[in-house]
PDB file of C-alpha atoms and ligand atoms in Angstrom:
ATOM      1  CA  MET P   1      74.206 119.431 113.011  1.00 95.00           C
ATOM      2  CA  VAL P   2      76.358 117.150 110.881  1.00 98.00           C
ATOM      3  CA  ARG P   3      80.105 117.269 111.243  1.00 98.00           C
ATOM      4  CA  ALA P   4      82.251 115.521 108.624  1.00 98.00           C
ATOM      5  CA  LEU P   5      85.843 114.384 108.838  1.00 98.00           C
ATOM      6  CA  TYR P   6      88.013 114.736 105.720  1.00 98.00           C
ATOM      7  CA  PRO P   7      91.111 112.628 106.423  1.00 98.00           C
ATOM      8  CA  GLY P   8      94.227 112.263 104.294  1.00 97.00           C
ATOM      9  CA  THR P   9      97.956 112.622 104.028  1.00 96.00           C
ATOM     10  CA  PHE P  10      97.908 116.002 102.235  1.00 98.00           C
ATOM     11  CA  ASP P  11     101.631 115.903 101.366  1.00 97.00           C
ATOM     12  CA  PRO P  12     101.069 118.664 100.341  1.00 98.00           C
ATOM     13  CA  ILE P  13      97.488 119.879  99.881  1.00 98.00           C
ATOM     14  CA  HIS P  14      96.618 120.611  96.227  1.00 98.00           C
ATOM     15  CA  HIS P  15      93.642 121.866  94.206  1.00 98.00           C
ATOM     16  CA  GLY P  16      92.076 118.386  94.006  1.00 98.00           C
ATOM     17  CA  HIS P  17      91.946 118.234  97.827  1.00 98.00           C
ATOM     18  CA  ILE P  18      90.854 121.871  98.071  1.00 98.00           C
ATOM     19  CA  ASP P  19      87.942 121.266  95.689  1.00 98.00           C
ATOM     20  CA  ILE P  20      86.703 118.343  97.822  1.00 98.00           C
ATOM     21  CA  ALA P  21      87.138 120.372 101.060  1.00 98.00           C
ATOM     22  CA  GLN P  22      85.171 123.292  99.609  1.00 98.00           C
ATOM     23  CA  ARG P  23      82.338 121.089  98.387  1.00 98.00           C
ATOM     24  CA  ALA P  24      82.210 119.222 101.716  1.00 98.00           C
ATOM     25  CA  SER P  25      82.012 122.538 103.551  1.00 98.00           C
ATOM     26  CA  ARG P  26      78.878 123.346 101.530  1.00 98.00           C
ATOM     27  CA  LEU P  27      77.325 119.926 102.169  1.00 98.00           C
ATOM     28  CA  PHE P  28      77.961 119.653 105.908  1.00 98.00           C
ATOM     29  CA  ASP P  29      77.551 122.033 108.845  1.00 98.00           C
ATOM     30  CA  GLU P  30      81.161 121.546 109.918  1.00 98.00           C
ATOM     31  CA  VAL P  31      84.170 119.877 108.339  1.00 98.00           C
ATOM     32  CA  VAL P  32      87.335 118.794 110.114  1.00 98.00           C
ATOM     33  CA  LEU P  33      90.228 118.184 107.741  1.00 98.00           C
ATOM     34  CA  ALA P  34      92.487 115.681 109.515  1.00 98.00           C
ATOM     35  CA  VAL P  35      96.121 115.340 108.453  1.00 98.00           C
ATOM     36  CA  TYR P  36      97.296 111.777 109.012  1.00 96.00           C
ATOM     37  CA  ASP P  37     100.441 111.860 111.099  1.00 93.00           C
ATOM     38  CA  ALA P  38     102.314 108.734 110.056  1.00 82.00           C
ATOM     39  CA  PRO P  39     101.177 107.038 106.836  1.00 69.00           C
ATOM     40  CA  PRO P  40     103.235 104.076 105.606  1.00 77.00           C
ATOM     41  CA  LYS P  41     104.757 106.167 102.813  1.00 78.00           C
ATOM     42  CA  LYS P  42     107.695 108.501 102.425  1.00 88.00           C
ATOM     43  CA  LEU P  43     106.672 112.090 103.059  1.00 95.00           C
ATOM     44  CA  LEU P  44     108.145 115.374 101.835  1.00 96.00           C
ATOM     45  CA  PHE P  45     106.535 117.623 104.464  1.00 96.00           C
ATOM     46  CA  SER P  46     106.390 117.163 108.238  1.00 96.00           C
ATOM     47  CA  THR P  47     103.035 116.816 109.950  1.00 96.00           C
ATOM     48  CA  GLU P  48     103.278 120.423 111.216  1.00 96.00           C
ATOM     49  CA  GLU P  49     104.060 121.704 107.711  1.00 97.00           C
ATOM     50  CA  ARG P  50     101.194 119.751 106.117  1.00 98.00           C
ATOM     51  CA  LEU P  51      98.841 121.034 108.808  1.00 98.00           C
ATOM     52  CA  GLU P  52      99.958 124.635 108.332  1.00 98.00           C
ATOM     53  CA  LEU P  53      99.668 124.490 104.522  1.00 98.00           C
ATOM     54  CA  ALA P  54      96.148 123.045 104.796  1.00 98.00           C
ATOM     55  CA  ARG P  55      95.179 125.647 107.393  1.00 98.00           C
ATOM     56  CA  THR P  56      96.478 128.592 105.322  1.00 98.00           C
ATOM     57  CA  THR P  57      94.961 127.297 102.089  1.00 98.00           C
ATOM     58  CA  LEU P  58      91.500 126.696 103.572  1.00 98.00           C
ATOM     59  CA  ALA P  59      91.328 129.743 105.873  1.00 98.00           C
ATOM     60  CA  HIS P  60      88.479 131.134 103.743  1.00 98.00           C
ATOM     61  CA  LEU P  61      86.110 128.351 104.866  1.00 98.00           C
ATOM     62  CA  PRO P  62      84.600 129.423 108.212  1.00 98.00           C
ATOM     63  CA  ASN P  63      83.059 126.006 108.980  1.00 98.00           C
ATOM     64  CA  LEU P  64      86.252 124.048 108.294  1.00 98.00           C
ATOM     65  CA  SER P  65      88.979 123.380 110.845  1.00 98.00           C
ATOM     66  CA  VAL P  66      92.258 121.496 110.497  1.00 98.00           C
ATOM     67  CA  THR P  67      93.800 118.981 112.869  1.00 98.00           C
ATOM     68  CA  THR P  68      96.221 116.052 112.868  1.00 97.00           C
ATOM     69  CA  TYR P  69      95.607 112.472 113.848  1.00 97.00           C
ATOM     70  CA  THR P  70      97.306 109.163 114.227  1.00 96.00           C
ATOM     71  CA  GLY P  71      95.794 105.680 114.375  1.00 95.00           C
ATOM     72  CA  LEU P  72      92.392 104.666 113.084  1.00 96.00           C
ATOM     73  CA  THR P  73      90.343 107.145 111.057  1.00 97.00           C
ATOM     74  CA  VAL P  74      87.098 106.031 112.719  1.00 97.00           C
ATOM     75  CA  VAL P  75      88.583 106.658 116.184  1.00 97.00           C
ATOM     76  CA  CYS P  76      89.514 110.153 115.027  1.00 97.00           C
ATOM     77  CA  ALA P  77      85.967 110.597 113.652  1.00 98.00           C
ATOM     78  CA  ARG P  78      84.494 109.660 117.029  1.00 97.00           C
ATOM     79  CA  GLN P  79      86.930 111.904 118.900  1.00 97.00           C
ATOM     80  CA  GLN P  80      85.927 114.769 116.638  1.00 98.00           C
ATOM     81  CA  GLN P  81      82.234 113.849 116.979  1.00 98.00           C
ATOM     82  CA  ALA P  82      82.049 113.487 113.200  1.00 98.00           C
ATOM     83  CA  THR P  83      79.397 111.122 111.844  1.00 98.00           C
ATOM     84  CA  VAL P  84      80.596 111.209 108.226  1.00 98.00           C
ATOM     85  CA  VAL P  85      83.976 110.548 106.621  1.00 98.00           C
ATOM     86  CA  VAL P  86      84.508 112.370 103.317  1.00 98.00           C
ATOM     87  CA  ARG P  87      86.870 111.089 100.644  1.00 98.00           C
ATOM     88  CA  GLY P  88      87.576 112.092  97.058  1.00 97.00           C
ATOM     89  CA  LEU P  89      87.325 109.644  94.143  1.00 97.00           C
ATOM     90  CA  ARG P  90      89.435 110.101  91.032  1.00 95.00           C
ATOM     91  CA  ASN P  91      89.187 106.755  89.278  1.00 93.00           C
ATOM     92  CA  VAL P  92      88.517 103.038  89.576  1.00 93.00           C
ATOM     93  CA  ALA P  93      91.685 102.508  91.616  1.00 93.00           C
ATOM     94  CA  ASP P  94      90.476 105.073  94.183  1.00 94.00           C
ATOM     95  CA  PHE P  95      87.054 103.434  94.148  1.00 96.00           C
ATOM     96  CA  GLU P  96      88.517 100.039  94.937  1.00 96.00           C
ATOM     97  CA  SER P  97      90.724 101.247  97.765  1.00 96.00           C
ATOM     98  CA  GLU P  98      87.960 103.431  99.237  1.00 96.00           C
ATOM     99  CA  HIS P  99      85.531 100.531  98.986  1.00 96.00           C
ATOM    100  CA  ARG P 100      87.964  98.284 100.892  1.00 97.00           C
ATOM    101  CA  MET P 101      88.718 100.923 103.532  1.00 96.00           C
ATOM    102  CA  GLY P 102      85.045 101.829 103.773  1.00 96.00           C
ATOM    103  CA  TRP P 103      84.181  98.193 104.439  1.00 97.00           C
ATOM    104  CA  ALA P 104      86.786  97.943 107.227  1.00 97.00           C
ATOM    105  CA  ASN P 105      85.688 101.240 108.744  1.00 97.00           C
ATOM    106  CA  HIS P 106      82.060 100.162 108.634  1.00 96.00           C
ATOM    107  CA  GLN P 107      82.933  96.940 110.488  1.00 97.00           C
ATOM    108  CA  LEU P 108      84.709  98.983 113.149  1.00 97.00           C
ATOM    109  CA  ALA P 109      82.205 101.817 113.390  1.00 97.00           C
ATOM    110  CA  PRO P 110      78.846 101.223 111.655  1.00 97.00           C
ATOM    111  CA  ASP P 111      77.591 104.572 112.964  1.00 96.00           C
ATOM    112  CA  VAL P 112      80.187 106.487 110.897  1.00 97.00           C
ATOM    113  CA  GLU P 113      79.034 106.977 107.285  1.00 97.00           C
ATOM    114  CA  LEU P 114      81.321 107.227 104.268  1.00 97.00           C
ATOM    115  CA  CYS P 115      80.659 109.956 101.701  1.00 97.00           C
ATOM    116  CA  CYS P 116      82.754 109.784  98.512  1.00 97.00           C
ATOM    117  CA  LEU P 117      82.712 112.779  96.202  1.00 98.00           C
ATOM    118  CA  PHE P 118      83.746 112.445  92.571  1.00 97.00           C
ATOM    119  CA  CYS P 119      86.661 114.711  91.903  1.00 95.00           C
ATOM    120  CA  ASN P 120      86.547 117.751  89.647  1.00 93.00           C
ATOM    121  CA  GLY P 121      87.499 116.611  86.121  1.00 92.00           C
ATOM    122  CA  ASP P 122      90.266 119.235  85.992  1.00 93.00           C
ATOM    123  CA  TYR P 123      92.109 117.345  88.742  1.00 95.00           C
ATOM    124  CA  ALA P 124      91.251 113.779  87.738  1.00 94.00           C
ATOM    125  CA  TYR P 125      94.914 112.796  87.342  1.00 94.00           C
ATOM    126  CA  LEU P 126      96.369 115.066  89.996  1.00 97.00           C
ATOM    127  CA  SER P 127      98.065 113.308  92.896  1.00 97.00           C
ATOM    128  CA  ALA P 128     100.507 114.554  95.505  1.00 97.00           C
ATOM    129  CA  THR P 129     103.016 112.069  94.037  1.00 96.00           C
ATOM    130  CA  ILE P 130     102.902 113.503  90.513  1.00 97.00           C
ATOM    131  CA  LEU P 131     102.913 117.040  91.941  1.00 97.00           C
ATOM    132  CA  LYS P 132     106.126 116.398  93.915  1.00 97.00           C
ATOM    133  CA  GLU P 133     107.739 114.629  90.977  1.00 96.00           C
ATOM    134  CA  VAL P 134     107.069 117.503  88.566  1.00 97.00           C
ATOM    135  CA  ALA P 135     108.042 120.156  91.159  1.00 96.00           C
ATOM    136  CA  GLY P 136     111.257 118.234  91.918  1.00 95.00           C
ATOM    137  CA  LEU P 137     112.208 118.324  88.248  1.00 95.00           C
ATOM    138  CA  GLY P 138     111.597 122.067  88.049  1.00 94.00           C
ATOM    139  CA  GLY P 139     108.268 121.914  86.209  1.00 96.00           C
ATOM    140  CA  ASN P 140     105.508 124.485  86.568  1.00 96.00           C
ATOM    141  CA  VAL P 141     102.983 123.282  89.135  1.00 97.00           C
ATOM    142  CA  SER P 142     101.053 126.562  89.422  1.00 97.00           C
ATOM    143  CA  PRO P 143      97.814 125.113  87.913  1.00 97.00           C
ATOM    144  CA  TRP P 144      97.730 122.453  90.604  1.00 98.00           C
ATOM    145  CA  VAL P 145      98.473 124.266  93.882  1.00 98.00           C
ATOM    146  CA  PRO P 146      97.955 127.684  95.481  1.00 98.00           C
ATOM    147  CA  ASP P 147     100.919 130.084  95.718  1.00 98.00           C
ATOM    148  CA  THR P 148     101.722 129.241  99.346  1.00 98.00           C
ATOM    149  CA  VAL P 149     102.083 125.558  98.518  1.00 98.00           C
ATOM    150  CA  GLN P 150     104.140 126.352  95.437  1.00 97.00           C
ATOM    151  CA  GLN P 151     106.525 128.427  97.570  1.00 97.00           C
ATOM    152  CA  ALA P 152     106.711 125.698 100.211  1.00 97.00           C
ATOM    153  CA  LEU P 153     107.538 123.120  97.537  1.00 97.00           C
ATOM    154  CA  ARG P 154     110.240 125.364  96.086  1.00 95.00           C
ATOM    155  CA  ALA P 155     111.783 126.001  99.513  1.00 94.00           C
ATOM    156  CA  LYS P 156     111.692 122.329 100.468  1.00 92.00           C
ATOM    157  CA  LEU P 157     113.089 121.038  97.187  1.00 89.00           C
ATOM    158  CA  THR P 158     115.819 123.713  96.984  1.00 82.00           C
ATOM    159  CA  HIS P 159     116.791 123.002 100.575  1.00 67.00           C
ATOM    160  CA  ARG P 160     116.989 119.283  99.813  1.00 68.00           C
ATOM    161  CA  GLY P 161     119.183 119.987  96.794  1.00 56.00           C
TER     162      GLY P 161
HETATM  163  P1  ADP T   1      95.520 109.356 101.349  1.00 67.09           P
HETATM  164  O1  ADP T   1      96.914 108.898 101.572  1.00 67.09           O
HETATM  165  O2  ADP T   1      94.634 109.215 102.549  1.00 67.09           O
HETATM  166  O3  ADP T   1      94.853 108.862 100.082  1.00 67.09           O
HETATM  167  P2  ADP T   1      95.763 111.910 100.097  1.00 67.09           P
HETATM  168  O4  ADP T   1      96.298 113.135 100.728  1.00 67.09           O
HETATM  169  O5  ADP T   1      96.479 111.348  98.929  1.00 67.09           O
HETATM  170  O6  ADP T   1      95.657 110.907 101.276  1.00 67.09           O
HETATM  171  O7  ADP T   1      94.253 112.138  99.704  1.00 67.09           O
HETATM  172  C1  ADP T   1      93.291 112.541 100.644  1.00 67.09           C
HETATM  173  C2  ADP T   1      91.925 112.444 100.003  1.00 67.09           C
HETATM  174  O8  ADP T   1      91.857 113.316  98.878  1.00 67.09           O
HETATM  175  C3  ADP T   1      91.568 111.060  99.460  1.00 67.09           C
HETATM  176  O9  ADP T   1      90.191 110.838  99.628  1.00 67.09           O
HETATM  177  C4  ADP T   1      91.921 111.154  97.996  1.00 67.09           C
HETATM  178  O10 ADP T   1      91.176 110.235  97.212  1.00 67.09           O
HETATM  179  C5  ADP T   1      91.504 112.586  97.718  1.00 67.09           C
HETATM  180  N1  ADP T   1      92.203 113.107  96.554  1.00 67.09           N
HETATM  181  C6  ADP T   1      93.500 112.980  96.215  1.00 67.09           C
HETATM  182  N2  ADP T   1      93.759 113.571  95.039  1.00 67.09           N
HETATM  183  C7  ADP T   1      92.594 114.107  94.619  1.00 67.09           C
HETATM  184  C8  ADP T   1      92.177 114.830  93.447  1.00 67.09           C
HETATM  185  N3  ADP T   1      93.032 115.110  92.470  1.00 67.09           N
HETATM  186  N4  ADP T   1      90.894 115.220  93.358  1.00 67.09           N
HETATM  187  C9  ADP T   1      90.021 114.928  94.341  1.00 67.09           C
HETATM  188  N5  ADP T   1      90.324 114.218  95.462  1.00 67.09           N
HETATM  189  C10 ADP T   1      91.596 113.812  95.585  1.00 67.09           C
END
Protein backbone atom coordinates (compact mmCIF):
# COMPACT_ATOMS: atom_id res chain seq x y z
CA MET A 1 0.00 0.00 0.00
CA VAL A 2 1.50 3.32 -1.04
CA ARG A 3 0.17 6.51 0.45
CA ALA A 4 1.18 9.83 -1.13
CA LEU A 5 1.08 13.30 0.34
CA TYR A 6 0.11 16.19 -1.97
CA PRO A 7 1.09 19.35 -0.07
CA GLY A 8 0.46 22.95 -1.06
CA THR A 9 -1.08 26.27 -0.19
CA PHE A 10 -4.22 25.82 -2.33
CA ASP A 11 -5.32 29.46 -1.97
CA PRO A 12 -7.73 28.48 -3.47
CA ILE A 13 -7.70 25.07 -5.17
CA HIS A 14 -8.04 25.30 -8.98
CA HIS A 15 -8.21 22.95 -11.97
CA GLY A 16 -4.41 22.66 -12.20
CA HIS A 17 -4.31 21.30 -8.62
CA ILE A 18 -7.40 19.16 -9.20
CA ASP A 19 -5.83 17.54 -12.27
CA ILE A 20 -2.71 16.59 -10.27
CA ALA A 21 -4.84 15.28 -7.35
CA GLN A 22 -6.93 13.14 -9.70
CA ARG A 23 -3.90 11.68 -11.45
CA ALA A 24 -2.16 11.01 -8.12
CA SER A 25 -5.27 9.22 -6.87
CA ARG A 26 -4.98 6.86 -9.86
CA LEU A 27 -1.25 6.28 -9.30
CA PHE A 28 -1.28 5.67 -5.55
CA ASP A 29 -3.46 3.61 -3.21
CA GLU A 30 -4.19 6.62 -1.02
CA VAL A 31 -3.56 10.34 -1.35
CA VAL A 32 -3.60 12.89 1.44
CA LEU A 33 -3.91 16.45 0.19
CA ALA A 34 -2.31 18.62 2.88
CA VAL A 35 -3.15 22.33 3.06
CA TYR A 36 -0.17 24.25 4.40
CA ASP A 37 -1.31 26.34 7.34
CA ALA A 38 1.06 29.30 7.34
CA PRO A 39 3.10 29.87 4.17
CA PRO A 40 5.26 33.01 4.03
CA LYS A 41 2.84 34.68 1.61
CA LYS A 42 -0.31 36.74 1.86
CA LEU A 43 -3.38 34.54 1.68
CA LEU A 44 -6.94 35.28 0.56
CA PHE A 45 -8.60 32.29 2.25
CA SER A 46 -8.20 31.03 5.82
CA THR A 47 -6.82 27.56 6.43
CA GLU A 48 -10.33 26.27 7.24
CA GLU A 49 -11.73 27.77 4.01
CA ARG A 50 -8.92 26.32 1.87
CA LEU A 51 -9.42 22.94 3.51
CA GLU A 52 -13.18 23.02 2.95
CA LEU A 53 -12.87 24.08 -0.71
CA ALA A 54 -10.37 21.28 -1.36
CA ARG A 55 -12.57 18.76 0.45
CA THR A 56 -15.73 19.74 -1.48
CA THR A 57 -13.94 19.86 -4.83
CA LEU A 58 -12.28 16.44 -4.43
CA ALA A 59 -15.16 14.61 -2.71
CA HIS A 60 -15.50 12.36 -5.78
CA LEU A 61 -12.13 10.70 -5.10
CA PRO A 62 -12.72 7.91 -2.56
CA ASN A 63 -9.01 7.29 -1.88
CA LEU A 64 -8.18 10.96 -1.28
CA SER A 65 -8.48 12.74 2.06
CA VAL A 66 -7.76 16.35 2.99
CA THR A 67 -5.93 17.68 6.02
CA THR A 68 -3.95 20.72 7.15
CA TYR A 69 -0.38 20.91 8.34
CA THR A 70 2.19 23.29 9.65
CA GLY A 71 5.97 22.93 9.76
CA LEU A 72 8.06 20.63 7.62
CA THR A 73 6.42 18.74 4.76
CA VAL A 74 8.49 15.62 5.45
CA VAL A 75 7.35 15.59 9.10
CA CYS A 76 3.76 15.77 7.85
CA ALA A 77 4.52 12.93 5.39
CA ARG A 78 5.82 10.76 8.24
CA GLN A 79 2.87 11.64 10.47
CA GLN A 80 0.53 10.64 7.66
CA GLN A 81 2.59 7.51 6.95
CA ALA A 82 3.07 8.72 3.38
CA THR A 83 6.20 7.51 1.58
CA VAL A 84 5.80 9.77 -1.47
CA VAL A 85 5.36 13.53 -1.84
CA VAL A 86 3.54 14.57 -5.02
CA ARG A 87 4.04 17.96 -6.64
CA GLY A 88 2.94 19.49 -9.92
CA LEU A 89 5.39 20.98 -12.43
CA ARG A 90 4.34 23.78 -14.76
CA ASN A 91 7.62 25.14 -16.06
CA VAL A 92 11.35 25.56 -15.52
CA ALA A 93 10.78 27.86 -12.54
CA ASP A 94 8.69 25.15 -10.83
CA PHE A 95 11.35 22.60 -11.72
CA GLU A 96 14.07 24.65 -10.08
CA SER A 97 12.16 25.31 -6.89
CA GLU A 98 10.96 21.70 -6.64
CA HIS A 99 14.49 20.48 -7.26
CA ARG A 100 15.79 22.68 -4.43
CA MET A 101 12.99 21.68 -2.04
CA GLY A 102 13.32 18.05 -3.07
CA TRP A 103 17.03 18.14 -2.25
CA ALA A 104 16.36 19.60 1.22
CA ASN A 105 13.57 17.13 1.88
CA HIS A 106 15.77 14.25 0.79
CA GLN A 107 18.49 15.37 3.22
CA LEU A 108 15.93 15.45 6.01
CA ALA A 109 14.05 12.28 5.10
CA PRO A 110 15.74 10.04 2.49
CA ASP A 111 12.95 7.48 2.91
CA VAL A 112 10.34 9.92 1.53
CA GLU A 113 10.33 9.96 -2.30
CA LEU A 114 9.42 12.94 -4.46
CA CYS A 115 7.10 12.40 -7.43
CA CYS A 116 6.65 15.39 -9.76
CA LEU A 117 3.88 15.23 -12.33
CA PHE A 118 3.94 17.48 -15.38
CA CYS A 119 0.87 19.63 -15.39
CA ASN A 120 -1.92 19.37 -17.94
CA GLY A 121 -1.08 21.75 -20.82
CA ASP A 122 -4.46 23.48 -20.42
CA TYR A 123 -3.33 24.77 -17.01
CA ALA A 124 0.34 25.40 -17.77
CA TYR A 125 0.09 29.10 -16.87
CA LEU A 126 -2.58 28.83 -14.21
CA SER A 127 -1.53 29.90 -10.73
CA ALA A 128 -3.55 30.83 -7.67
CA THR A 129 -1.99 34.31 -7.95
CA ILE A 130 -3.23 34.96 -11.49
CA LEU A 131 -6.61 33.43 -10.60
CA LYS A 132 -7.09 35.83 -7.65
CA GLU A 133 -5.88 38.79 -9.69
CA VAL A 134 -8.33 38.14 -12.54
CA ALA A 135 -11.21 37.35 -10.13
CA GLY A 136 -10.45 40.54 -8.17
CA LEU A 137 -10.76 42.59 -11.34
CA GLY A 138 -14.10 40.99 -12.20
CA GLY A 139 -12.84 38.68 -14.95
CA ASN A 140 -14.38 35.33 -15.80
CA VAL A 141 -12.48 32.57 -14.01
CA SER A 142 -14.96 29.77 -14.76
CA PRO A 143 -12.51 27.82 -17.01
CA TRP A 144 -10.02 27.63 -14.16
CA VAL A 145 -12.04 26.65 -11.07
CA PRO A 146 -15.14 24.63 -10.17
CA ASP A 147 -18.38 26.48 -9.33
CA THR A 148 -17.92 26.23 -5.55
CA VAL A 149 -14.54 27.94 -5.75
CA GLN A 150 -15.89 30.57 -8.11
CA GLN A 151 -18.67 31.36 -5.63
CA ALA A 152 -16.21 31.46 -2.73
CA LEU A 153 -13.98 33.87 -4.66
CA ARG A 154 -16.95 36.10 -5.47
CA ALA A 155 -18.12 36.13 -1.85
CA LYS A 156 -14.64 36.83 -0.51
CA LEU A 157 -13.80 39.56 -3.00
CA THR A 158 -17.22 41.27 -2.68
CA HIS A 159 -16.93 41.15 1.09
CA ARG A 160 -13.47 42.69 0.91
CA GLY A 161 -14.78 45.45 -1.34
P1 LIG B 1 2.86 25.97 -3.06
O1 LIG B 1 2.83 27.27 -2.35
O2 LIG B 1 3.25 24.81 -2.18
O3 LIG B 1 3.57 25.94 -4.39
P2 LIG B 1 0.39 25.84 -4.49
O4 LIG B 1 -0.96 25.74 -3.88
O5 LIG B 1 0.71 27.04 -5.29
O6 LIG B 1 1.35 25.65 -3.28
O7 LIG B 1 0.67 24.56 -5.36
C1 LIG B 1 0.58 23.26 -4.82
C2 LIG B 1 1.13 22.29 -5.84
O8 LIG B 1 0.35 22.34 -7.03
C3 LIG B 1 2.57 22.56 -6.28
O9 LIG B 1 3.22 21.34 -6.53
C4 LIG B 1 2.39 23.34 -7.56
O10 LIG B 1 3.52 23.21 -8.42
C5 LIG B 1 1.18 22.63 -8.14
N1 LIG B 1 0.49 23.49 -9.08
C6 LIG B 1 0.19 24.80 -8.98
N2 LIG B 1 -0.43 25.25 -10.09
C7 LIG B 1 -0.55 24.19 -10.91
C8 LIG B 1 -1.07 24.00 -12.24
N3 LIG B 1 -1.59 25.01 -12.93
N4 LIG B 1 -1.02 22.77 -12.77
C9 LIG B 1 -0.48 21.74 -12.08
N5 LIG B 1 0.07 21.85 -10.84
C10 LIG B 1 0.04 23.07 -10.28
